[in-house]
Amino acid sequence: MIGVAVLGATGTIGVNTLDVIRRHTGEYQIIALTAHSQYERLAKQCEEFNPDYAVLVSEEAADKLEKLLKQKGINTRVLHGADALEQVARLKEVDVVMAAIVGAAGLQSTLAAAQAGKRILLANKESLVMSGKLFMDQVRDNDATLLPIDSEHNAIFQCMSDDYAQGLDKIGVNKILLTGSGGPFRELPMAEFSKVTPEQAIAHPNWSMGKKISVDSATMMNKGLELIEACWLFATDLSKIKVVLHPQSIVHSMVEYVDGSILAQLGQPDMRTPIAHGLAWPRRIESGVSMLDLISMPDLQFAEPDMQRYPCLGLAREAMKTGGTATTILNAANEIAVQAFLDKKLNFTGIAKTVEFVLEQITARTADTIETVVSEDGHARIVAVDYIEKITMQAGAVH
Ligand code: NDP
Ligand code: MG
C-alpha cells in the first residue's frame, strides 16, 4: 500500500485527489488529511478514508472535529496548528504528499515533504514561486521526487524526455508552449474591467477551481505564476517559454523540439487526469475522467496574449527576470490583492496596480534562506495592505 497525505484535502484539488484514490482503495492508503477550518467536510472525509491523522490549522475547528469523530466512533487522531501540517508531511508511513494548500500557507509543509524525501505532487505553485531555488535544492539534496500537478506543467512533463534535468538544449527542446485559456474576460472590453465583480471573476469558463486561483486565471497572474513555476521545474529561463492563449483548454501545453516536432498533451479540463498521473507515475491508472471525443470536439484556437489586457503576466515575467525575492514579493502582493478583491475592498484592476506598487517599493534581495523568503513575504504583505487602505480611502468608497 502506498501511504498518502493530502494537504488541503477539503479544497478543489484535495477533493479530486480523494476521488481518484477512491477508485483505487486497494493501492493507496490515506495516512493524513489536512484543512484550515472546514471541519465538517474533513469529518466526512475521515469517515470514508479513516486516516491515522487529521489536521486543522484552526484550534477551534480541531476541537469540533474531535467531538464529531468521537460521536461517530472514528479513531483518527486530530492535530491542530500550522506545525502539524509539517509533522504529517514528514511521517514515515507517508510515501506521497499531495501539496494542495492554497497560497504561501503551503510553503513550510511542502518544504517539509521535500526535506523528508517524499514523492511530492505539487499543486501549490505559490511555494515554488516564493522560494524556487531553495525549494529545488531541497528536492535534489533529499532525493525527493517532484511531480507537477498543475495541468500545464503536468502536460509539459508528459511531453519531455526523461533526462530534461540535463538542460533543455541538450535534449533538443526549442520552446515550451505554455497554454492558458485567457479566463472569463478574454473578450470583455477593457473599459469594463473596473466593474468586474468577484462572482464574475470566479466563474471560469472551462475549469472548476478554488476562488484564489480562479481570480488569478481572470487576471492571468496564474499564467505568470506558471511561467515562474515552469522555469524552476524544467531548469530553464524565460527565453525558452512562450505563453499561448488557447480558449478551449483541451491542449494542456506543448513542447516544441528543434527538429520541428511539437508534442502536446490533450484531455478534458479535469484535474483528476494530472492527479492520477502523479499518483501512479510512471504507470497509468483510471482517473474517472471521460475520454476526449475528438470527432465532436470544438475547433482548437491558439493566439498571442494581449499584454495590455493582462498586466499581471508582464509583472510576473519582470519579477522572474529580477530574480531573488522579487517573485516572493509578487506572490505575496498578489495574495493580499486577490483577497481584498474577493472581500470587495479593491476593484479588479487594482490587483495589478497593487502588485506593481509593491514590486516598486521593495528592492529584491538574494533569496538565500527560507527565513529571508518568509520575512520578505511578510514585508510585501504589509506594504500591499497599506497601499490598498490608502487607495480605498482616496476613492472614498470601494475603489
Ligand atoms: P481551494 O481554495 O479549493 O482549497 C484550498 C485548501 O487549502 C483547502 O483545503 C483549505 O482548507 C486549505 N487552506 C486554506 N488556507 C490554509 C492555511 N492558511 N493553512 C492550511 N491550509 C489552508 O484551492 P484549490 O484546491 O483550487 O487550489 C489549491 C492549490 O492548487 C493552489 O495553490 C492552486 O494554485 C493549485 N492549483 C489548483 C488547480 C485547480 O484546478 N483547483 C489547478 C492547478 C493548481 P479549508 O477548506 O478548511 O479552508
Ligand atoms: Mg494551471
Short mmCIF file of C-alpha atoms and ligand atoms in Angstrom, two decimals:
data_model
loop_
_atom_site.label_atom_id
_atom_site.label_comp_id
_atom_site.label_asym_id
_atom_site.label_seq_id
_atom_site.Cartn_x
_atom_site.Cartn_y
_atom_site.Cartn_z
CA MET A 1 0.00 0.00 0.00
CA ILE A 2 1.20 3.49 -0.85
CA GLY A 3 0.73 5.92 2.06
CA VAL A 4 -0.69 9.31 1.09
CA ALA A 5 -1.00 12.61 2.94
CA VAL A 6 -3.38 15.10 1.31
CA LEU A 7 -2.55 18.65 2.42
CA GLY A 8 -5.54 20.84 1.58
CA ALA A 9 -7.93 17.86 1.45
CA THR A 10 -11.10 19.96 1.58
CA GLY A 11 -10.19 22.12 -1.44
CA THR A 12 -10.86 21.50 -5.12
CA ILE A 13 -7.60 19.62 -5.69
CA GLY A 14 -7.92 17.74 -2.40
CA VAL A 15 -11.44 16.55 -3.22
CA ASN A 16 -10.37 15.50 -6.73
CA THR A 17 -7.39 13.62 -5.27
CA LEU A 18 -9.66 11.68 -2.94
CA ASP A 19 -11.96 10.92 -5.86
CA VAL A 20 -9.09 9.30 -7.77
CA ILE A 21 -7.91 7.41 -4.68
CA ARG A 22 -11.47 6.17 -4.02
CA ARG A 23 -11.20 4.27 -7.32
CA HIS A 24 -8.01 2.52 -6.18
CA THR A 25 -8.52 1.82 -2.48
CA GLY A 26 -6.51 -1.40 -2.61
CA GLU A 27 -3.40 0.52 -3.66
CA TYR A 28 -3.43 3.78 -1.73
CA GLN A 29 -3.93 4.30 1.95
CA ILE A 30 -4.74 7.74 3.31
CA ILE A 31 -2.45 8.43 6.26
CA ALA A 32 -3.29 12.10 6.83
CA LEU A 33 -5.81 14.68 5.68
CA THR A 34 -5.48 18.39 6.41
CA ALA A 35 -7.54 21.57 6.06
CA HIS A 36 -7.66 25.05 7.50
CA SER A 37 -11.07 25.17 9.20
CA GLN A 38 -13.71 23.22 7.24
CA TYR A 39 -14.13 20.59 9.95
CA GLU A 40 -17.44 19.14 8.77
CA ARG A 41 -16.14 18.35 5.31
CA LEU A 42 -12.96 16.92 6.83
CA ALA A 43 -15.05 14.79 9.22
CA LYS A 44 -16.90 13.23 6.26
CA GLN A 45 -13.58 12.53 4.54
CA CYS A 46 -12.25 10.90 7.75
CA GLU A 47 -15.37 8.78 7.92
CA GLU A 48 -14.77 7.48 4.42
CA PHE A 49 -10.97 7.15 4.37
CA ASN A 50 -10.19 6.51 8.05
CA PRO A 51 -6.79 8.28 8.10
CA ASP A 52 -4.40 7.99 11.06
CA TYR A 53 -4.25 11.80 11.35
CA ALA A 54 -6.48 14.76 10.57
CA VAL A 55 -5.04 18.27 10.90
CA LEU A 56 -6.87 21.58 11.13
CA VAL A 57 -4.92 24.80 11.41
CA SER A 58 -7.70 26.38 13.47
CA GLU A 59 -7.71 25.05 17.05
CA GLU A 60 -11.41 25.80 17.47
CA ALA A 61 -12.27 23.80 14.35
CA ALA A 62 -10.00 20.97 15.50
CA ASP A 63 -11.92 20.72 18.81
CA LYS A 64 -15.17 20.47 16.87
CA LEU A 65 -13.73 17.82 14.56
CA GLU A 66 -12.50 15.79 17.52
CA LYS A 67 -16.00 15.80 19.06
CA LEU A 68 -17.64 14.85 15.75
CA LEU A 69 -15.24 11.97 15.17
CA LYS A 70 -15.73 10.69 18.72
CA GLN A 71 -19.51 10.68 18.25
CA LYS A 72 -19.08 8.63 15.10
CA GLY A 73 -16.60 6.24 16.70
CA ILE A 74 -13.75 7.16 14.31
CA ASN A 75 -10.33 6.86 15.89
CA THR A 76 -8.41 9.33 13.65
CA ARG A 77 -6.01 11.43 15.74
CA VAL A 78 -6.78 15.15 15.44
CA LEU A 79 -3.90 17.66 15.48
CA HIS A 80 -4.02 21.42 15.13
CA GLY A 81 -1.75 24.30 14.14
CA ALA A 82 0.49 25.02 11.17
CA ASP A 83 3.35 22.93 12.63
CA ALA A 84 1.17 19.84 12.49
CA LEU A 85 1.00 20.21 8.69
CA GLU A 86 4.77 19.75 8.55
CA GLN A 87 4.59 16.91 11.05
CA VAL A 88 2.24 14.81 8.91
CA ALA A 89 4.16 15.65 5.71
CA ARG A 90 7.24 14.02 7.30
CA LEU A 91 5.58 10.84 8.68
CA LYS A 92 7.49 7.73 7.74
CA GLU A 93 4.29 5.92 6.71
CA VAL A 94 3.70 8.66 4.12
CA ASP A 95 5.17 7.96 0.68
CA VAL A 96 3.25 10.57 -1.32
CA VAL A 97 2.38 14.11 -0.28
CA MET A 98 -0.28 15.93 -2.27
CA ALA A 99 0.66 19.60 -1.73
CA ALA A 100 -2.70 21.29 -2.34
CA ILE A 101 -2.90 24.05 0.24
CA VAL A 102 -3.62 27.38 -1.43
CA GLY A 103 -1.04 30.17 -1.31
CA ALA A 104 2.04 30.85 0.79
CA ALA A 105 0.42 28.92 3.65
CA GLY A 106 1.54 25.78 1.83
CA LEU A 107 5.25 26.63 1.80
CA GLN A 108 6.52 25.07 5.02
CA SER A 109 4.66 21.77 4.73
CA THR A 110 5.67 21.34 1.07
CA LEU A 111 9.28 22.05 2.03
CA ALA A 112 8.99 19.55 4.89
CA ALA A 113 7.87 16.93 2.35
CA ALA A 114 10.93 17.74 0.22
CA GLN A 115 13.25 17.53 3.22
CA ALA A 116 11.76 14.14 4.12
CA GLY A 117 12.43 12.87 0.58
CA LYS A 118 8.80 12.20 -0.31
CA ARG A 119 7.11 11.97 -3.69
CA ILE A 120 5.56 15.43 -3.88
CA LEU A 121 2.56 16.01 -6.10
CA LEU A 122 2.86 19.76 -6.46
CA ALA A 123 -0.37 21.69 -6.92
CA ASN A 124 0.67 24.54 -4.58
CA LYS A 125 2.58 26.55 -7.21
CA GLU A 126 2.92 29.51 -4.84
CA SER A 127 5.54 27.65 -2.75
CA LEU A 128 7.78 27.24 -5.79
CA VAL A 129 7.20 30.83 -6.91
CA MET A 130 8.16 32.11 -3.45
CA SER A 131 11.32 30.09 -2.94
CA GLY A 132 12.24 28.49 -6.30
CA LYS A 133 15.94 27.78 -5.89
CA LEU A 134 15.76 26.88 -2.20
CA PHE A 135 12.88 24.53 -2.85
CA MET A 136 14.53 22.80 -5.81
CA ASP A 137 17.76 22.43 -3.79
CA GLN A 138 15.84 20.66 -1.03
CA VAL A 139 14.23 18.32 -3.54
CA ARG A 140 17.60 17.43 -5.05
CA ASP A 141 19.55 17.16 -1.77
CA ASN A 142 16.98 14.89 -0.15
CA ASP A 143 16.22 12.71 -3.16
CA ALA A 144 12.59 13.77 -3.18
CA THR A 145 10.54 13.26 -6.36
CA LEU A 146 8.72 16.34 -7.58
CA LEU A 147 5.81 15.73 -9.94
CA PRO A 148 3.83 18.68 -11.29
CA ILE A 149 0.06 18.57 -10.86
CA ASP A 150 -0.67 21.97 -12.38
CA SER A 151 -2.27 20.78 -15.63
CA GLU A 152 0.14 22.70 -17.91
CA HIS A 153 3.27 21.53 -16.12
CA ASN A 154 1.97 18.01 -15.92
CA ALA A 155 1.37 18.17 -19.68
CA ILE A 156 4.89 19.53 -20.29
CA PHE A 157 6.33 16.80 -18.06
CA GLN A 158 4.46 14.18 -20.12
CA CYS A 159 5.89 15.67 -23.36
CA MET A 160 9.52 15.92 -22.13
CA SER A 161 12.16 13.26 -22.42
CA ASP A 162 13.13 11.83 -19.01
CA ASP A 163 16.57 13.45 -18.91
CA TYR A 164 15.38 17.08 -19.06
CA ALA A 165 17.29 17.90 -15.88
CA GLN A 166 20.47 17.94 -18.03
CA GLY A 167 19.22 21.13 -19.66
CA LEU A 168 16.63 21.70 -22.36
CA ASP A 169 19.23 22.48 -25.04
CA LYS A 170 20.88 19.10 -24.51
CA ILE A 171 17.62 17.26 -25.17
CA GLY A 172 16.72 19.33 -28.22
CA VAL A 173 13.87 21.41 -26.77
CA ASN A 174 13.34 24.62 -28.72
CA LYS A 175 10.45 26.03 -26.67
CA ILE A 176 7.94 25.15 -24.02
CA LEU A 177 4.49 26.31 -25.18
CA LEU A 178 2.54 27.11 -22.03
CA THR A 179 -1.16 27.35 -22.83
CA GLY A 180 -3.77 29.40 -20.99
CA SER A 181 -7.46 29.95 -21.66
CA GLY A 182 -7.37 33.72 -21.08
CA GLY A 183 -10.02 33.39 -18.37
CA PRO A 184 -13.58 34.73 -18.33
CA PHE A 185 -12.66 38.28 -19.51
CA ARG A 186 -10.73 37.42 -22.67
CA GLU A 187 -13.23 39.33 -24.78
CA LEU A 188 -14.64 41.82 -22.27
CA PRO A 189 -13.97 45.46 -23.30
CA MET A 190 -11.12 46.65 -21.09
CA ALA A 191 -13.09 49.75 -20.09
CA GLU A 192 -15.41 47.42 -18.16
CA PHE A 193 -12.66 45.73 -16.11
CA SER A 194 -13.03 48.08 -13.15
CA LYS A 195 -16.67 46.97 -12.72
CA VAL A 196 -15.98 43.25 -12.72
CA THR A 197 -17.35 41.51 -9.59
CA PRO A 198 -15.77 38.61 -7.67
CA GLU A 199 -18.72 36.43 -8.71
CA GLN A 200 -17.93 37.06 -12.40
CA ALA A 201 -14.21 36.56 -11.86
CA ILE A 202 -14.53 33.17 -10.17
CA ALA A 203 -16.80 31.78 -12.91
CA HIS A 204 -14.07 30.25 -15.06
CA PRO A 205 -15.32 29.12 -18.49
CA ASN A 206 -13.59 25.70 -18.51
CA TRP A 207 -12.22 24.75 -15.09
CA SER A 208 -13.84 24.42 -11.69
CA MET A 209 -11.31 25.68 -9.13
CA GLY A 210 -10.83 27.40 -5.76
CA LYS A 211 -11.55 31.13 -5.56
CA LYS A 212 -7.96 32.36 -5.42
CA ILE A 213 -6.73 30.51 -8.50
CA SER A 214 -9.94 31.45 -10.34
CA VAL A 215 -9.21 35.15 -9.80
CA ASP A 216 -5.58 34.52 -10.78
CA SER A 217 -6.86 32.97 -14.01
CA ALA A 218 -9.01 36.02 -14.74
CA THR A 219 -6.02 38.40 -14.32
CA MET A 220 -3.69 35.82 -15.90
CA MET A 221 -1.44 36.15 -12.85
CA ASN A 222 -1.99 32.41 -12.79
CA LYS A 223 -0.12 32.14 -16.10
CA GLY A 224 2.56 34.45 -14.69
CA LEU A 225 2.99 32.21 -11.64
CA GLU A 226 3.07 29.24 -14.00
CA LEU A 227 5.82 30.82 -16.12
CA ILE A 228 7.93 31.07 -12.97
CA GLU A 229 6.92 27.56 -11.91
CA ALA A 230 7.97 26.19 -15.32
CA CYS A 231 11.39 27.89 -15.12
CA TRP A 232 12.14 26.12 -11.83
CA LEU A 233 10.60 22.76 -12.65
CA PHE A 234 12.28 22.42 -16.02
CA ALA A 235 15.55 24.20 -15.15
CA THR A 236 15.21 26.82 -17.84
CA ASP A 237 14.85 30.57 -18.25
CA LEU A 238 12.04 32.71 -19.64
CA SER A 239 13.50 32.81 -23.14
CA LYS A 240 12.52 29.17 -23.67
CA ILE A 241 8.89 29.57 -22.61
CA LYS A 242 6.14 31.03 -24.75
CA VAL A 243 2.64 31.68 -23.41
CA VAL A 244 -0.06 30.77 -25.92
CA LEU A 245 -3.75 31.58 -25.50
CA HIS A 246 -5.92 28.54 -26.09
CA PRO A 247 -9.52 29.29 -25.09
CA GLN A 248 -10.80 25.69 -25.30
CA SER A 249 -8.44 24.28 -22.59
CA ILE A 250 -8.14 20.97 -24.44
CA VAL A 251 -4.41 21.14 -25.19
CA HIS A 252 -2.86 21.47 -21.73
CA SER A 253 0.58 22.59 -23.00
CA MET A 254 3.21 21.57 -25.53
CA VAL A 255 6.92 21.07 -26.05
CA GLU A 256 8.48 22.15 -29.34
CA TYR A 257 11.67 20.33 -30.40
CA VAL A 258 14.45 21.55 -32.72
CA ASP A 259 13.52 19.01 -35.40
CA GLY A 260 10.17 20.74 -35.87
CA SER A 261 8.09 18.32 -33.77
CA ILE A 262 5.58 19.68 -31.30
CA LEU A 263 4.40 17.22 -28.65
CA ALA A 264 1.14 18.09 -26.95
CA GLN A 265 -0.93 16.55 -24.17
CA LEU A 266 -4.69 16.73 -24.72
CA GLY A 267 -7.55 15.85 -22.41
CA GLN A 268 -10.68 17.06 -20.72
CA PRO A 269 -10.17 20.09 -18.46
CA ASP A 270 -10.40 17.90 -15.36
CA MET A 271 -7.66 17.89 -12.69
CA ARG A 272 -8.16 14.19 -11.97
CA THR A 273 -6.03 13.38 -15.06
CA PRO A 274 -2.83 15.07 -13.80
CA ILE A 275 -3.59 13.88 -10.25
CA ALA A 276 -3.88 10.24 -11.40
CA HIS A 277 -0.71 10.68 -13.46
CA GLY A 278 1.19 11.97 -10.43
CA LEU A 279 -0.12 9.26 -8.11
CA ALA A 280 0.73 6.35 -10.40
CA TRP A 281 3.73 7.65 -12.38
CA PRO A 282 5.35 6.04 -14.29
CA ARG A 283 2.29 3.78 -14.54
CA ARG A 284 -1.17 4.91 -15.68
CA ILE A 285 -4.37 4.41 -13.71
CA GLU A 286 -8.01 5.27 -14.31
CA SER A 287 -8.96 8.71 -13.08
CA GLY A 288 -12.71 8.85 -13.65
CA VAL A 289 -12.24 11.42 -16.43
CA SER A 290 -14.23 10.78 -19.58
CA MET A 291 -12.34 10.29 -22.84
CA LEU A 292 -11.99 13.20 -25.20
CA ASP A 293 -14.26 12.79 -28.20
CA LEU A 294 -12.02 14.13 -30.96
CA ILE A 295 -14.75 13.94 -33.60
CA SER A 296 -17.19 16.21 -31.79
CA MET A 297 -14.52 18.48 -30.33
CA PRO A 298 -14.74 22.24 -30.96
CA ASP A 299 -12.15 23.87 -33.20
CA LEU A 300 -8.91 24.44 -31.34
CA GLN A 301 -7.65 28.02 -31.43
CA PHE A 302 -4.29 29.48 -30.47
CA ALA A 303 -3.34 33.16 -30.13
CA GLU A 304 -0.82 35.57 -28.60
CA PRO A 305 -1.91 37.00 -25.24
CA ASP A 306 -2.61 40.75 -25.22
CA MET A 307 -0.19 42.07 -22.61
CA GLN A 308 -2.23 45.24 -22.05
CA ARG A 309 -5.26 43.20 -21.12
CA TYR A 310 -3.21 41.07 -18.74
CA PRO A 311 -0.67 43.33 -16.95
CA CYS A 312 -0.11 40.70 -14.24
CA LEU A 313 1.51 38.44 -16.80
CA GLY A 314 4.11 41.14 -17.57
CA LEU A 315 4.69 41.80 -13.87
CA ALA A 316 5.40 38.12 -13.24
CA ARG A 317 7.80 37.98 -16.16
CA GLU A 318 9.67 41.05 -14.86
CA ALA A 319 9.84 39.64 -11.33
CA MET A 320 11.38 36.42 -12.65
CA LYS A 321 13.92 38.45 -14.62
CA THR A 322 14.83 40.44 -11.49
CA GLY A 323 15.21 37.19 -9.54
CA GLY A 324 15.93 36.72 -5.84
CA THR A 325 12.97 37.64 -3.65
CA ALA A 326 11.15 39.56 -6.44
CA THR A 327 8.91 36.56 -7.10
CA THR A 328 8.25 36.22 -3.35
CA ILE A 329 7.14 39.87 -3.31
CA LEU A 330 5.00 39.38 -6.42
CA ASN A 331 3.24 36.38 -4.91
CA ALA A 332 2.62 37.99 -1.52
CA ALA A 333 1.26 41.23 -3.00
CA ASN A 334 -0.98 39.24 -5.33
CA GLU A 335 -2.39 37.13 -2.48
CA ILE A 336 -3.28 40.25 -0.48
CA ALA A 337 -4.77 41.99 -3.53
CA VAL A 338 -6.84 38.96 -4.58
CA GLN A 339 -8.25 38.59 -1.06
CA ALA A 340 -9.07 42.34 -0.99
CA PHE A 341 -10.83 41.96 -4.34
CA LEU A 342 -12.81 38.94 -3.09
CA ASP A 343 -13.72 40.98 0.03
CA LYS A 344 -14.88 43.82 -2.28
CA LYS A 345 -12.27 46.23 -0.88
CA LEU A 346 -10.39 46.55 -4.17
CA ASN A 347 -11.56 46.56 -7.74
CA PHE A 348 -10.35 44.11 -10.37
CA THR A 349 -7.82 46.46 -11.99
CA GLY A 350 -6.50 47.29 -8.51
CA ILE A 351 -4.96 43.80 -8.30
CA ALA A 352 -2.27 44.53 -10.91
CA LYS A 353 -1.79 48.06 -9.55
CA THR A 354 -1.14 46.73 -6.06
CA VAL A 355 1.37 44.14 -7.26
CA GLU A 356 3.17 46.74 -9.38
CA PHE A 357 3.32 49.22 -6.49
CA VAL A 358 4.71 46.66 -4.03
CA LEU A 359 7.34 45.46 -6.51
CA GLU A 360 8.45 49.07 -6.99
CA GLN A 361 8.59 49.76 -3.25
CA ILE A 362 10.70 46.80 -2.16
CA THR A 363 14.14 46.10 -3.56
CA ALA A 364 14.54 42.38 -4.10
CA ARG A 365 17.24 40.57 -2.13
CA THR A 366 19.05 37.31 -2.69
CA ALA A 367 16.71 34.52 -1.61
CA ASP A 368 19.41 32.60 0.24
CA THR A 369 17.47 31.26 3.24
CA ILE A 370 13.88 30.36 3.95
CA GLU A 371 13.93 32.93 6.77
CA THR A 372 14.71 35.63 4.18
CA VAL A 373 11.86 34.41 1.98
CA VAL A 374 9.39 34.33 4.88
CA SER A 375 10.39 37.81 6.09
CA GLU A 376 10.18 39.26 2.56
CA ASP A 377 6.75 37.67 2.17
CA GLY A 378 5.63 39.35 5.42
CA HIS A 379 7.09 42.72 4.41
CA ALA A 380 5.38 42.65 1.00
CA ARG A 381 2.04 41.85 2.63
CA ILE A 382 2.32 44.88 4.93
CA VAL A 383 3.18 47.19 2.01
CA ALA A 384 0.27 45.76 -0.02
CA VAL A 385 -2.25 46.19 2.81
CA ASP A 386 -1.11 49.81 3.37
CA TYR A 387 -1.41 50.59 -0.33
CA ILE A 388 -4.90 49.12 -0.58
CA GLU A 389 -6.02 51.07 2.51
CA LYS A 390 -4.60 54.26 1.06
CA ILE A 391 -6.25 53.97 -2.35
CA THR A 392 -9.54 52.88 -0.77
CA MET A 393 -9.52 55.98 1.43
CA GLN A 394 -8.67 58.20 -1.54
CA ALA A 395 -11.56 56.76 -3.51
CA GLY A 396 -13.84 57.33 -0.52
CA ALA A 397 -15.58 54.02 -1.19
CA VAL A 398 -14.88 50.75 -2.92
CA HIS A 399 -12.04 51.57 -5.25
P1 NDP B 1 -9.11 25.69 -2.57
O1 NDP B 1 -9.30 27.06 -2.10
O2 NDP B 1 -10.25 24.96 -3.19
O3 NDP B 1 -8.58 24.78 -1.34
C1 NDP B 1 -7.54 25.19 -0.51
C2 NDP B 1 -7.22 24.16 0.55
O4 NDP B 1 -6.19 24.69 1.41
C3 NDP B 1 -8.39 23.83 1.48
O5 NDP B 1 -8.26 22.50 1.95
C4 NDP B 1 -8.18 24.82 2.64
O6 NDP B 1 -8.79 24.42 3.87
C5 NDP B 1 -6.67 24.79 2.74
N1 NDP B 1 -6.14 26.02 3.32
C6 NDP B 1 -6.52 27.30 3.05
N2 NDP B 1 -5.80 28.16 3.77
C7 NDP B 1 -4.96 27.43 4.53
C8 NDP B 1 -3.99 27.76 5.51
N3 NDP B 1 -3.72 29.03 5.86
N4 NDP B 1 -3.32 26.75 6.12
C9 NDP B 1 -3.56 25.47 5.78
N5 NDP B 1 -4.48 25.08 4.87
C10 NDP B 1 -5.17 26.06 4.25
O7 NDP B 1 -7.86 25.70 -3.56
P2 NDP B 1 -7.57 24.77 -4.83
O8 NDP B 1 -7.76 23.33 -4.46
O9 NDP B 1 -8.25 25.31 -6.02
O10 NDP B 1 -6.02 25.06 -5.05
C11 NDP B 1 -5.03 24.51 -4.20
C12 NDP B 1 -3.65 24.78 -4.81
O11 NDP B 1 -3.58 24.08 -6.05
C13 NDP B 1 -3.38 26.25 -5.15
O12 NDP B 1 -2.05 26.53 -4.90
C14 NDP B 1 -3.70 26.36 -6.63
O13 NDP B 1 -2.95 27.36 -7.27
C15 NDP B 1 -3.25 24.97 -7.10
N6 NDP B 1 -3.92 24.54 -8.33
C16 NDP B 1 -5.26 24.35 -8.35
C17 NDP B 1 -5.91 23.96 -9.51
C18 NDP B 1 -7.38 23.73 -9.54
O14 NDP B 1 -7.90 23.28 -10.57
N7 NDP B 1 -8.11 24.00 -8.48
C19 NDP B 1 -5.15 23.77 -10.76
C20 NDP B 1 -3.73 23.95 -10.61
C21 NDP B 1 -3.14 24.33 -9.43
P3 NDP B 1 -10.32 24.93 4.24
O15 NDP B 1 -11.20 24.21 3.26
O16 NDP B 1 -10.50 24.47 5.64
O17 NDP B 1 -10.31 26.40 4.06
MG MG B 2 -2.58 25.57 -14.40
#
